[in-house]
Coordinates of C-alpha atoms in Angstrom, one line a residue:
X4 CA 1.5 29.9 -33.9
X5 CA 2.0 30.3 -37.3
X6 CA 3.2 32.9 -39.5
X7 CA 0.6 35.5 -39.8
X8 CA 0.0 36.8 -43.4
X9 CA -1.3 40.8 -44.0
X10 CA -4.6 41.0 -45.1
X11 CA -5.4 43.9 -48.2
X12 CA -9.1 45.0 -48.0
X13 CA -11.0 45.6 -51.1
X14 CA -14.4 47.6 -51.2
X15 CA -17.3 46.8 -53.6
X16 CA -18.4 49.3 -56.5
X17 CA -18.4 52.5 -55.6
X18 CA -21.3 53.9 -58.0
X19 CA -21.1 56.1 -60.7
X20 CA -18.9 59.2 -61.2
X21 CA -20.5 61.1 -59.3
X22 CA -20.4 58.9 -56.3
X23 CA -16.6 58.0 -56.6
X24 CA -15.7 61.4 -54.4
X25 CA -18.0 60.7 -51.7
X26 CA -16.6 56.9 -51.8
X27 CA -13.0 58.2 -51.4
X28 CA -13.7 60.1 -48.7
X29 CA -13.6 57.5 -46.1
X30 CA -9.8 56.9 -44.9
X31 CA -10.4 52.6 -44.8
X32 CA -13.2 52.2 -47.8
X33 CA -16.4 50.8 -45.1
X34 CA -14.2 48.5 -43.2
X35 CA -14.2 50.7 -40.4
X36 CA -18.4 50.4 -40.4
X37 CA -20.0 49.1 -37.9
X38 CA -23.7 48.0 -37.0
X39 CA -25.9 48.3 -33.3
X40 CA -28.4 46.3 -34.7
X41 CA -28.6 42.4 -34.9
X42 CA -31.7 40.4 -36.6
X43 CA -33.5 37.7 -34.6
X44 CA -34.7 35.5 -37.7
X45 CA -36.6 36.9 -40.8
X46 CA -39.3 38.1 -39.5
X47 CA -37.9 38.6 -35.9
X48 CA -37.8 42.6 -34.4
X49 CA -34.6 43.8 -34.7
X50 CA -32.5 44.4 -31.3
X51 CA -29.4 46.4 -29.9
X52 CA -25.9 44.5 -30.5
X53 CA -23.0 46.6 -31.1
X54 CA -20.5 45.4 -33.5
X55 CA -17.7 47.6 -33.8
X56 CA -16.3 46.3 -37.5
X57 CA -14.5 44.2 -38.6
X58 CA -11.5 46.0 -38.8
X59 CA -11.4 47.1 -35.1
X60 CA -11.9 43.3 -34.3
X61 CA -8.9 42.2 -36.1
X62 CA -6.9 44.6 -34.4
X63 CA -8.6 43.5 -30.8
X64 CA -8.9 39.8 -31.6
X65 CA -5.9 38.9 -33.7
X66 CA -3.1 42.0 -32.5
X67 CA -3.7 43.4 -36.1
X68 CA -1.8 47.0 -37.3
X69 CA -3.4 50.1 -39.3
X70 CA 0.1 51.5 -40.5
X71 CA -1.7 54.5 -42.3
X72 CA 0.5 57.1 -41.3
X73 CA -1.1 59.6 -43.9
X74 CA -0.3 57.8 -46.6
X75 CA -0.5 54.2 -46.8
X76 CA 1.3 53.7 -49.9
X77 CA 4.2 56.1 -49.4
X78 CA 4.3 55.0 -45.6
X79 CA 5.5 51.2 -47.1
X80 CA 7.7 53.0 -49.9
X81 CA 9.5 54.9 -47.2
X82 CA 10.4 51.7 -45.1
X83 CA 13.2 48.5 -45.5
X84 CA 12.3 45.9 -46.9
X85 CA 11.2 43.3 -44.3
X86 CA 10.8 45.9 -41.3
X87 CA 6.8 46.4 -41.8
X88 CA 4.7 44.1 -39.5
X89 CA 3.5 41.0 -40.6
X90 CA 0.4 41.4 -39.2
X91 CA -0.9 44.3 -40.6
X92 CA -4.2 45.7 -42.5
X93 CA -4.2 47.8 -45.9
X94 CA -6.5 48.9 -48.4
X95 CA -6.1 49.1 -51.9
X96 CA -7.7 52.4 -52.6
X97 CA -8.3 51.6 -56.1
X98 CA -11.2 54.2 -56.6
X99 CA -8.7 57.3 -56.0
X100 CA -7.6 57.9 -59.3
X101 CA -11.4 58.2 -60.8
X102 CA -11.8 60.7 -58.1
X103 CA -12.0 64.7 -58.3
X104 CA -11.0 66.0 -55.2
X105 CA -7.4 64.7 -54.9
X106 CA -6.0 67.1 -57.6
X107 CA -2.4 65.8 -58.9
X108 CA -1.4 64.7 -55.2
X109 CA -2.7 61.3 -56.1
X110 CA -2.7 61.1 -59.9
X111 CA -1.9 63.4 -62.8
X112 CA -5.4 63.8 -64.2
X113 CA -8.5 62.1 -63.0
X114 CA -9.6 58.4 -64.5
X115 CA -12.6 56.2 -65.7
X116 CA -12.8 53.5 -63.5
X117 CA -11.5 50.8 -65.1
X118 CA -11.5 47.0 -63.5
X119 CA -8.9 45.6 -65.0
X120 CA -6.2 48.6 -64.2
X121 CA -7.0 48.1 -60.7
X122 CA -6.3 44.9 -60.9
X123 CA -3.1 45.6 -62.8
X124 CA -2.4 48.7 -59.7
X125 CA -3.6 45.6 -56.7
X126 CA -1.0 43.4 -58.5
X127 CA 1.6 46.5 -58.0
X128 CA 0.6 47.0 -53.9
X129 CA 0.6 43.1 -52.9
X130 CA 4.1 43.2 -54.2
X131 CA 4.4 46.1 -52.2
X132 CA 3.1 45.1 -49.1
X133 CA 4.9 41.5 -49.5
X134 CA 8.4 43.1 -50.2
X135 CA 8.1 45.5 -47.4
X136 CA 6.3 42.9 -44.9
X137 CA 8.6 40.2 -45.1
X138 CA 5.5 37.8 -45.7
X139 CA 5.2 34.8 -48.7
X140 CA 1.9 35.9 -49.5
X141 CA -1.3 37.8 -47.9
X142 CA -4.7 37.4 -47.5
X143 CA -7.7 39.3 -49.7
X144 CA -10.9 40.0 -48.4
X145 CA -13.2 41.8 -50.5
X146 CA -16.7 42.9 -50.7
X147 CA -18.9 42.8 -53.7
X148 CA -17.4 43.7 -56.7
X149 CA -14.5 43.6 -55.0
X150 CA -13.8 40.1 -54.7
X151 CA -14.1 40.2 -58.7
X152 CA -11.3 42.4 -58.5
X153 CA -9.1 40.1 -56.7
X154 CA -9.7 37.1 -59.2
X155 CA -8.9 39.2 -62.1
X156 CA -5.7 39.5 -60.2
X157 CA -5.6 35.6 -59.9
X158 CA -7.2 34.5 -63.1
X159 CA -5.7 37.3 -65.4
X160 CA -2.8 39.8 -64.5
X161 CA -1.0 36.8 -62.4
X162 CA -1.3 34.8 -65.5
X163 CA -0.3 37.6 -68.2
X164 CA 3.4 39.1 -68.9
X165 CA 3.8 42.7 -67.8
X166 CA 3.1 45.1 -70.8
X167 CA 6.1 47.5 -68.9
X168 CA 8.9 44.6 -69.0
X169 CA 7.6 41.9 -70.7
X170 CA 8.4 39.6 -67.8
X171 CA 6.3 36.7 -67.0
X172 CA 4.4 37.9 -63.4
X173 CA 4.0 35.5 -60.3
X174 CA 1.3 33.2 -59.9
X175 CA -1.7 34.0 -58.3
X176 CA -0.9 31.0 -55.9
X177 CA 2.3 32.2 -54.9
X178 CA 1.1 36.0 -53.8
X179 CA -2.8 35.3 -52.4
X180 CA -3.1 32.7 -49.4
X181 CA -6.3 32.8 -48.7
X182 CA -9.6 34.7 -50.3
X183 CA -12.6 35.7 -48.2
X184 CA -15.5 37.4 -50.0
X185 CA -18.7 38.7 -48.7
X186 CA -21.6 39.1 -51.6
X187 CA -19.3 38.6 -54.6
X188 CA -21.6 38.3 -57.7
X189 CA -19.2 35.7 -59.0
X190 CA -22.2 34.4 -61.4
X191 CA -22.8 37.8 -62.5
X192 CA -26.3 40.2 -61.7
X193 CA -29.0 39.9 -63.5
X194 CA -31.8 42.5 -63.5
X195 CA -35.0 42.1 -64.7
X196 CA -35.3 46.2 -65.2
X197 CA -39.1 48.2 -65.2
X198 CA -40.7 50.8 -63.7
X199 CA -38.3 52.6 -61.3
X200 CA -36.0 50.0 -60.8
X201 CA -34.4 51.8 -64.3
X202 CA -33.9 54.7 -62.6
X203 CA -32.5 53.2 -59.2
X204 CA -29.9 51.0 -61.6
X205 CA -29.4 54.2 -63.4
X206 CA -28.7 56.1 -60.1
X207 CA -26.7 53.0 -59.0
X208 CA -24.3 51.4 -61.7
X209 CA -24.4 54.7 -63.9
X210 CA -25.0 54.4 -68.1
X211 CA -22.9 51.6 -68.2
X212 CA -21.8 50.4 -64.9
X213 CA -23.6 47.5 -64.3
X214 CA -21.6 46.0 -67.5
X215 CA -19.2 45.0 -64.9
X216 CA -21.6 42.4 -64.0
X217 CA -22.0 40.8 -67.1
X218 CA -20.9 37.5 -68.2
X219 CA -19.3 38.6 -71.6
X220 CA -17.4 41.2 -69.7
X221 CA -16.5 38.9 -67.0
X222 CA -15.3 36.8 -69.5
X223 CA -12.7 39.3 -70.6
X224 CA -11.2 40.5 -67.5
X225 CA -11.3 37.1 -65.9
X226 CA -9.4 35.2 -69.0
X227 CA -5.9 36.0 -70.1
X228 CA -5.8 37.2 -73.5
X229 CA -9.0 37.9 -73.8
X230 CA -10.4 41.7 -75.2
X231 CA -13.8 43.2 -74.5
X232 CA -16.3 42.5 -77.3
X233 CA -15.4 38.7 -77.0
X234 CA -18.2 36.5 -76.3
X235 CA -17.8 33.8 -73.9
X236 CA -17.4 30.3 -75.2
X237 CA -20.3 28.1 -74.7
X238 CA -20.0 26.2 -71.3
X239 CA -18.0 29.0 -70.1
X240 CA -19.3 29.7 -66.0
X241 CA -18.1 33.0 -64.9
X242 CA -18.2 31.0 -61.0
X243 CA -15.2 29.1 -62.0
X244 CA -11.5 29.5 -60.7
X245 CA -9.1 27.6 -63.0
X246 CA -7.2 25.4 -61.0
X247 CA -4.3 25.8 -62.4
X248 CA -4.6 29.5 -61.6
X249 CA -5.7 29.1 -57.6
X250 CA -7.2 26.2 -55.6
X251 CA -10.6 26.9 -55.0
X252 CA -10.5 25.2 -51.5
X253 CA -8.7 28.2 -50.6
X254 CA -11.5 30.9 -51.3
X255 CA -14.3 31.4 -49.0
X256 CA -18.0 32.9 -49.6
X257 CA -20.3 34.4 -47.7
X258 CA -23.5 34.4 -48.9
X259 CA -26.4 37.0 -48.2
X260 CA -29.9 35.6 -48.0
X261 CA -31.9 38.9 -46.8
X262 CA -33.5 40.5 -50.4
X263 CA -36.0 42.5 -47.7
X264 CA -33.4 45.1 -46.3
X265 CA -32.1 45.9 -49.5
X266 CA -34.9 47.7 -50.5
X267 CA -35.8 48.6 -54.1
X268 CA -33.5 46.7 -56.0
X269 CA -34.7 43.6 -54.3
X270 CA -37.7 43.5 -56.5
X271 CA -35.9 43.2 -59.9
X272 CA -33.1 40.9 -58.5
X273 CA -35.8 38.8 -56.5
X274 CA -36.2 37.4 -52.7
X275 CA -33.4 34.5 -53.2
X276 CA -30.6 37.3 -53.3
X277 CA -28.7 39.4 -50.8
X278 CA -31.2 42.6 -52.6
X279 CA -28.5 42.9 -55.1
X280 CA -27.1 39.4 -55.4
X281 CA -28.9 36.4 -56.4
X282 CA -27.8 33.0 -54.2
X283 CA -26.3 30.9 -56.7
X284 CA -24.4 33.8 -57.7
X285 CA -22.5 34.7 -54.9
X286 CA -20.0 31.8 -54.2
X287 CA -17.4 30.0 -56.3
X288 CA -17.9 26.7 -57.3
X289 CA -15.8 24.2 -55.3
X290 CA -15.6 26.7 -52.7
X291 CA -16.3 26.6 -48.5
X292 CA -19.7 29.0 -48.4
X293 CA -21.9 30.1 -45.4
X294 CA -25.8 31.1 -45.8
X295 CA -25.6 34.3 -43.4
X296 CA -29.7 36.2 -43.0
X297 CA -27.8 39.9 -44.3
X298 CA -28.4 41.9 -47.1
X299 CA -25.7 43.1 -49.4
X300 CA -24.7 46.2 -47.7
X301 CA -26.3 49.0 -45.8
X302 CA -27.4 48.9 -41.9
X303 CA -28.3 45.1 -41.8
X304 CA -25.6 44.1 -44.2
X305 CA -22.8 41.5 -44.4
X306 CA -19.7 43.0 -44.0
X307 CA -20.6 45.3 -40.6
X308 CA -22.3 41.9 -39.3
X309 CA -20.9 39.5 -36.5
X310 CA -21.5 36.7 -38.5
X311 CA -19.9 37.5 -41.8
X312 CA -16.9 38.4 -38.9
X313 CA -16.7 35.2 -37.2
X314 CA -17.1 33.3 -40.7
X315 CA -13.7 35.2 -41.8
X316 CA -11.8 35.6 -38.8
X317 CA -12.3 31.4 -38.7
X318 CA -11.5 31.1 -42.0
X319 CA -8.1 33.1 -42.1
X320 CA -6.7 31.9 -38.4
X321 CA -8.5 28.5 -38.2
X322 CA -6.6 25.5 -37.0
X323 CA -9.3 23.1 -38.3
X324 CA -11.4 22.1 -40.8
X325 CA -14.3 20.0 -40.0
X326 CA -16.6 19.2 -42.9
X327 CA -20.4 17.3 -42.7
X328 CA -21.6 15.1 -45.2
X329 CA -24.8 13.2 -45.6
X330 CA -24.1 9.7 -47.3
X331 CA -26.2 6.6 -47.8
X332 CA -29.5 8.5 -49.1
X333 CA -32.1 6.8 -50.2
X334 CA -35.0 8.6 -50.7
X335 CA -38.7 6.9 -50.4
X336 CA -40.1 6.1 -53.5
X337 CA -42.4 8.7 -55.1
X338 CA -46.4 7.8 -53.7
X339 CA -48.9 6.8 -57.0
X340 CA -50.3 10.5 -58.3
X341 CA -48.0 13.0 -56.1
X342 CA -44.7 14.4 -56.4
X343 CA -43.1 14.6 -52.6
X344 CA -40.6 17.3 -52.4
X345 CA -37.7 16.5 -49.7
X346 CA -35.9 19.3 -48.2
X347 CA -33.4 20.1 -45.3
X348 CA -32.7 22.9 -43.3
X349 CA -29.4 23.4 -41.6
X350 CA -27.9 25.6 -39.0
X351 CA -24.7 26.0 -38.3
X352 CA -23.5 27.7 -34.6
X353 CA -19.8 27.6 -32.7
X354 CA -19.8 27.5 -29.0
X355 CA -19.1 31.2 -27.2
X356 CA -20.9 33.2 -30.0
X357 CA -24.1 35.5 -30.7
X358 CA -24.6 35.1 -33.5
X359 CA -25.2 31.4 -35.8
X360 CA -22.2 31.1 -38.5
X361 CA -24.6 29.8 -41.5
X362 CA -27.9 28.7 -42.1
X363 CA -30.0 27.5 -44.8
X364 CA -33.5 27.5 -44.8
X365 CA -36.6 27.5 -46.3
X366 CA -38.0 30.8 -45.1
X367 CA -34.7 32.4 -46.6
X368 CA -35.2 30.7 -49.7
X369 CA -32.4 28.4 -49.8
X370 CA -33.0 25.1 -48.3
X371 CA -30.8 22.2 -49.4
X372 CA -33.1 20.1 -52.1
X373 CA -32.6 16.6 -51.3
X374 CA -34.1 15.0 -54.3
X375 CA -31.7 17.1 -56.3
X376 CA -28.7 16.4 -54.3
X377 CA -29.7 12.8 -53.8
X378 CA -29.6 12.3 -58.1
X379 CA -26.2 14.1 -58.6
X380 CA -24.4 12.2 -55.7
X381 CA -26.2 9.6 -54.7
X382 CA -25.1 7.2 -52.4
X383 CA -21.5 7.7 -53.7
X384 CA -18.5 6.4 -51.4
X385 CA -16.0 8.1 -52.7
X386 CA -13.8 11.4 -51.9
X387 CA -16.7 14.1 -53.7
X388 CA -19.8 11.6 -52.6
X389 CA -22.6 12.2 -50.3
X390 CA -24.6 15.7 -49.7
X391 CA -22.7 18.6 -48.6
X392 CA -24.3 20.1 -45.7
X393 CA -21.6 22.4 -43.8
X394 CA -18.3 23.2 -43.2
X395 CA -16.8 24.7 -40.0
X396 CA -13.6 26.5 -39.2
X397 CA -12.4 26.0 -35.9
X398 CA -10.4 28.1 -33.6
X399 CA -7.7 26.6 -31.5
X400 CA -9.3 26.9 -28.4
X401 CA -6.2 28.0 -26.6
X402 CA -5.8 30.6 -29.4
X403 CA -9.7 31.5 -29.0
X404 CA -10.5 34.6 -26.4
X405 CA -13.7 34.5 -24.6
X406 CA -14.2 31.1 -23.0
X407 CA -15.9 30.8 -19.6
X408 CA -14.1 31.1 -16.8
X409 CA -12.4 28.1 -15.1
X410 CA -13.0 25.9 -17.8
X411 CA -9.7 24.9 -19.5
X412 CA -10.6 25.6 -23.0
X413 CA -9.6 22.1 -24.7
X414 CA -12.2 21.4 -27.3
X415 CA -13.9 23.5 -30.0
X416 CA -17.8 22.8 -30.2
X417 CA -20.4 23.0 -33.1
X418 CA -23.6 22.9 -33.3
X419 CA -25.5 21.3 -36.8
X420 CA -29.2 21.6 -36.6
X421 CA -30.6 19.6 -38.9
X422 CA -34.7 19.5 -39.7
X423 CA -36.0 17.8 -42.7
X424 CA -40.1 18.0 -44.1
X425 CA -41.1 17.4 -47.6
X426 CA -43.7 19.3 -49.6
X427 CA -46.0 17.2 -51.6
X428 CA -47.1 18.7 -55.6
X429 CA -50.6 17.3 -57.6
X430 CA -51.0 18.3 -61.1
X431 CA -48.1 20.9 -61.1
X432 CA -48.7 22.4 -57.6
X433 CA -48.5 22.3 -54.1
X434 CA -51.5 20.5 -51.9
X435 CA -51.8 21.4 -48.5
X436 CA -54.8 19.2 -47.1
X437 CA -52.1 17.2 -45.1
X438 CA -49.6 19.7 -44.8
X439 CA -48.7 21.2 -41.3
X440 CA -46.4 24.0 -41.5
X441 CA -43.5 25.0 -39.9
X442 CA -43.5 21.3 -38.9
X443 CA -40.7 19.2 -39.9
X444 CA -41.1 15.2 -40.7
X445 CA -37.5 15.0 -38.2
X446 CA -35.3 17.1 -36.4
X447 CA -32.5 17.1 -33.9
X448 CA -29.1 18.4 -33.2
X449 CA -25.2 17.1 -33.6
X450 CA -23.4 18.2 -31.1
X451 CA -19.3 18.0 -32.6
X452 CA -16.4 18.2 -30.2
X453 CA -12.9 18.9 -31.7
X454 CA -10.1 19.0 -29.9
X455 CA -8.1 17.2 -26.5
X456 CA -9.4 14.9 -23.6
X457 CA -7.1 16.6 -21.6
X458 CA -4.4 14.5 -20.5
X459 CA -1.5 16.6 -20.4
X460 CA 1.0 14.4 -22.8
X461 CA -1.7 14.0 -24.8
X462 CA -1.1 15.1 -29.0
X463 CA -2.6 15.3 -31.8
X464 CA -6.7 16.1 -32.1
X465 CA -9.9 14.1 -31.6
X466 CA -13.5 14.2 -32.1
X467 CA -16.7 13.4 -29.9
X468 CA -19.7 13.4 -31.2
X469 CA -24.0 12.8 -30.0
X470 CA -27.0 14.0 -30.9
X471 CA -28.9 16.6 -28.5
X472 CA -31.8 13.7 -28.4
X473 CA -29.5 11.2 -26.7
X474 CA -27.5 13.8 -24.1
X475 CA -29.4 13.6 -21.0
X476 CA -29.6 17.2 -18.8
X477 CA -28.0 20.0 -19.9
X478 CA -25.5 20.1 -23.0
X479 CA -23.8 22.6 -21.8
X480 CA -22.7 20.9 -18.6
X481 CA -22.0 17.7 -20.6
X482 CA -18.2 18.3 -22.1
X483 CA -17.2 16.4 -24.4
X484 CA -20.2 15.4 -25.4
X485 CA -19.5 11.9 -25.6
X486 CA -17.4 9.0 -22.7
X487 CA -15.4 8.1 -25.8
X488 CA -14.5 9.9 -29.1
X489 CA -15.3 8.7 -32.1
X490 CA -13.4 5.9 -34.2
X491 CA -11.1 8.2 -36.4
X492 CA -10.1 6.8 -40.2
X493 CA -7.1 7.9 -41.5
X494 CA -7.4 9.2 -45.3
X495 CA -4.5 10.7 -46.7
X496 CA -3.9 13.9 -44.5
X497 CA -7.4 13.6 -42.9
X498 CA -9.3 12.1 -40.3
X499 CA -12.9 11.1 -40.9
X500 CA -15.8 9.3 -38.9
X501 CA -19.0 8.1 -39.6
X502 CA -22.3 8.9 -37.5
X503 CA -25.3 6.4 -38.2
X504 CA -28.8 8.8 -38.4
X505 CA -31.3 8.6 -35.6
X506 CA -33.6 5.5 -36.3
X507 CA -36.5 8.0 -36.7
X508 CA -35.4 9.6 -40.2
X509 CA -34.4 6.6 -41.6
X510 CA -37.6 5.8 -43.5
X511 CA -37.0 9.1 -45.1
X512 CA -33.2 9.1 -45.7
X513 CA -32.2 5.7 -46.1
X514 CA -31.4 2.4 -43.3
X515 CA -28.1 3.2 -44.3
X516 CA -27.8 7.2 -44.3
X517 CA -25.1 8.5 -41.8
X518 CA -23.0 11.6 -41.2
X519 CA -19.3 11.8 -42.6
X520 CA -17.4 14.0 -39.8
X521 CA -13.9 15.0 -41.9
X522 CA -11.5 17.0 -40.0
X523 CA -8.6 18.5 -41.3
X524 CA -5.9 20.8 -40.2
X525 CA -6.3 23.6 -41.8
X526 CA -3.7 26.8 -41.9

């Protein structure tokens, strides 16, 4: 196994002033919350699951340490360097030195909250936590306005000389492995404020809190040299990582898609938001993403949920990287006096869970647009063409706890359920006298193996592949999938395979439209 990085939690906005004591007060910042209820489907009754948090399941799942011992900080001061446990869990308490109740123990006088200083502090603990850990880097997972915090880190502090020494700092890349954020608004919020909704963001973000959120700020604490009261350049897409500062492939996004359980807010931020978070907001361009039915926080929200879980344990201990691509479309040609609108619906679920990892659909408001996709990649054969419809992180199955007894557990499986239906527009809108809802034009199921036939000197992994339509009886008695695997290319570092589409959809996606299966190892 691998070396195991620490991971260094970061919490979301804590609220105005007045909010900031209440928001100290718990010892791990909400990682400890948990949630006992679990959502069907949008409209589905809610039911009894007990998740327990995320940061009890790293410690049960992964062999994780809480080395709190009163003090977090002073704990790591007091110990040699190298002696701390790799695998450990810390939070940068960032909000402690805007609160009231700590007297001088923590700070000399009580602070304004102030972004980029906790960026400049975070900068300070990773160091910290590295020195003392032994470990190259370590992992950041952050919530909300959190995960802002951690790419002013990367984009700006990382990239600007420290005002103490004047010594340059270490790259971003060379302290962060990976980052995993849950409802990041990494476009920016937007609010479209009336009625009480200017009392709630009052209530909420404070006089001026919800500046945070704004571009022109955001271009300030996310550019180096760069004051506030400078306005972004134009072009300039507060969703952007620099490469040169951190590799996007490394950052991961979950993405809330339940406005309804957010209450209020949802209203001026819209239904295609987490309540508080618009959708094509949350992630960073360039980034892996999942579509998770949660809302941005509260009871039914992303962070206490098994799926934004499952999405980030994968993510931070996966061995593989399996990516699906639609290529070849070739949409039929528009009928005389209509407008047909193609869209797909995916779902995304990994063998021995509750819970499905991502889904996009249209009763969440985000279903992929075909015709949209279809004109900005086309039928495209190269590295970036074809439609991007999920990626999975995969478990070494040895590695993964939970399998069903007496099976050796070889192989990883997926599941990609994929539906597509078209809507069709007269004169500006939509017309329903041939429309039957809910029904799709084609639908069926990949089924994705990854792993080992099992043959004991067997090395090195392999893919089998089907779709649900073909596999006769049951799939779960059906392992792998397939007799054979599929033909594996070799690009670069990477395997790939191509899937033809079920004869049925092709009138609608093309004679030549296929899957692209690319598996990579991933660490």
């Amino acid at each position: 196994m691998a070396e195991r990085s620490p991971i260094v939690y970061l919490r979301g906005y804590a609220g105005p002033p007045s909010s900031v004591d209440k928001q100290t007060d718990d010892p791990f910042y909400g990682l400890n919350s948990g949630a006992t209820h679990i959502r069907v489907g949008g409209e589905g009754t809610p039911r009894f699951y007990q998740f327990e948090g995320p940061l009890l399941r790293l410690m049960s799942d992964e062999g994780y340490q809480l080395l709190v011992r009163g003090d977090q900080h002073a704990y790591l001061e007091s110990q040699a360097d190298g002696a701390v446990a790799r695998e450990s869990i810390w939070v940068h308490r960032f909000y402690d030195c805007a609160a009231s109740t700590f007297g001088t123990s923590v700070t000399a006088a009580q602070e304004e909250f102030d972004l980029e200083t906790a960026a400049e502090r975070l900068y300070d603990f990773v160091q910290l936590v590295r020195r003392k850990t032994g470990a190259p880097k370590v992992h950041l997972v952050a919530h909300s306005m959190g995960g802002l915090l951690a790419r002013c880190l990367i984009q700006k502090v990382c990239r600007t000389a420290d005002p103490r020494t004047g010594e340059p700092r270490r790259p971003g890349s060379e302290l962060v492995d990976k980052l995993f954020t849950y409802g990041t608004p990494h476009g920016g919020i937007a609010f479209d404020l009336g009625g009480g909704i200017v009392d709630w963001a009052m209530e909420t973000f404070g006089p001026s809190g919800s500046g945070i959120f704004a571009p022109d700020r955001m271009y300030a604490y996310l550019t180096p040299g760069v004051s506030d009261g400078e306005d972004a350049p134009p072009g300039w897409r507060p969703h952007e990582i620099p490469a040169e500062a951190f590799d996007a492939r490394r950052v991961f996004c979950v993405v809330g898609t339940n406005a309804a359980d957010y209450g209020l807010v949802e209203k001026a931020v819209g239904p295609r938001s987490d309540g508080l978070v618009h959708i094509d907001n949350a992630y960073v361009r360039h980034a892996h993403r999942a579509f998770v039915h949660r809302s941005h926080s509260g009871r039914y929200g992303l962070v206490n949920s098994e799926e934004g879980y499952q999405n980030l344990r994968r993510f931070l201990f996966g061995n593989y990287q399996v990516r699906a691509d639609l290529r070849g479309l070739e949409l039929p040609e528009q009928p005389s006096g209509e407008s047909r609108v193609w869209q797909a619906e995916v779902r995304l679920a990994v063998r021995g869970l509750p819970t499905v990892m991502h889904e996009q659909r249209a009763a969440h408001y985000c279903p992929i647009q075909l015709n949209q996709e279809s004109a900005q990649h086309g039928s495209a054969e190269g590295d970036t063409g074809g439609v991007p419809l999920a990626t999975a992180f995969l478990l070494d199955p040895v590695h993964f706890r939970g399998g069903r007894e007496g099976r050796q557990p070889l192989r990883s499986r997926y599941t990609l359920v994929l539906r597509v239906f078209h809507l069709v527009e007269k004169s500006g809108r939509f017309f329903w006298a041939d429309h039957l809802e809910q029904v799709p034009d084609w639908e069926d199921t990949l089924i994705v193996d990854v792993g080992r036939r099992g043959v004991p000197e067997e090395t090195g992994s392999q893919a089998w592949a089907a779709w649900n339509s073909r596999v006769p009886g049951s799939i779960d008695d059906t392992d792998p999938i397939a007799a054979e695997p599929c033909r594996m290319v070799e690009d670069g570092e990477d395997l790939h395979t191509e899937i033809p589409m079920p004869e049925t959809v092709r009138p609608i996606l093309g004679s030549e439209s296929r899957l692209r299966l690319t598996v990579s190892r991933f660490s």
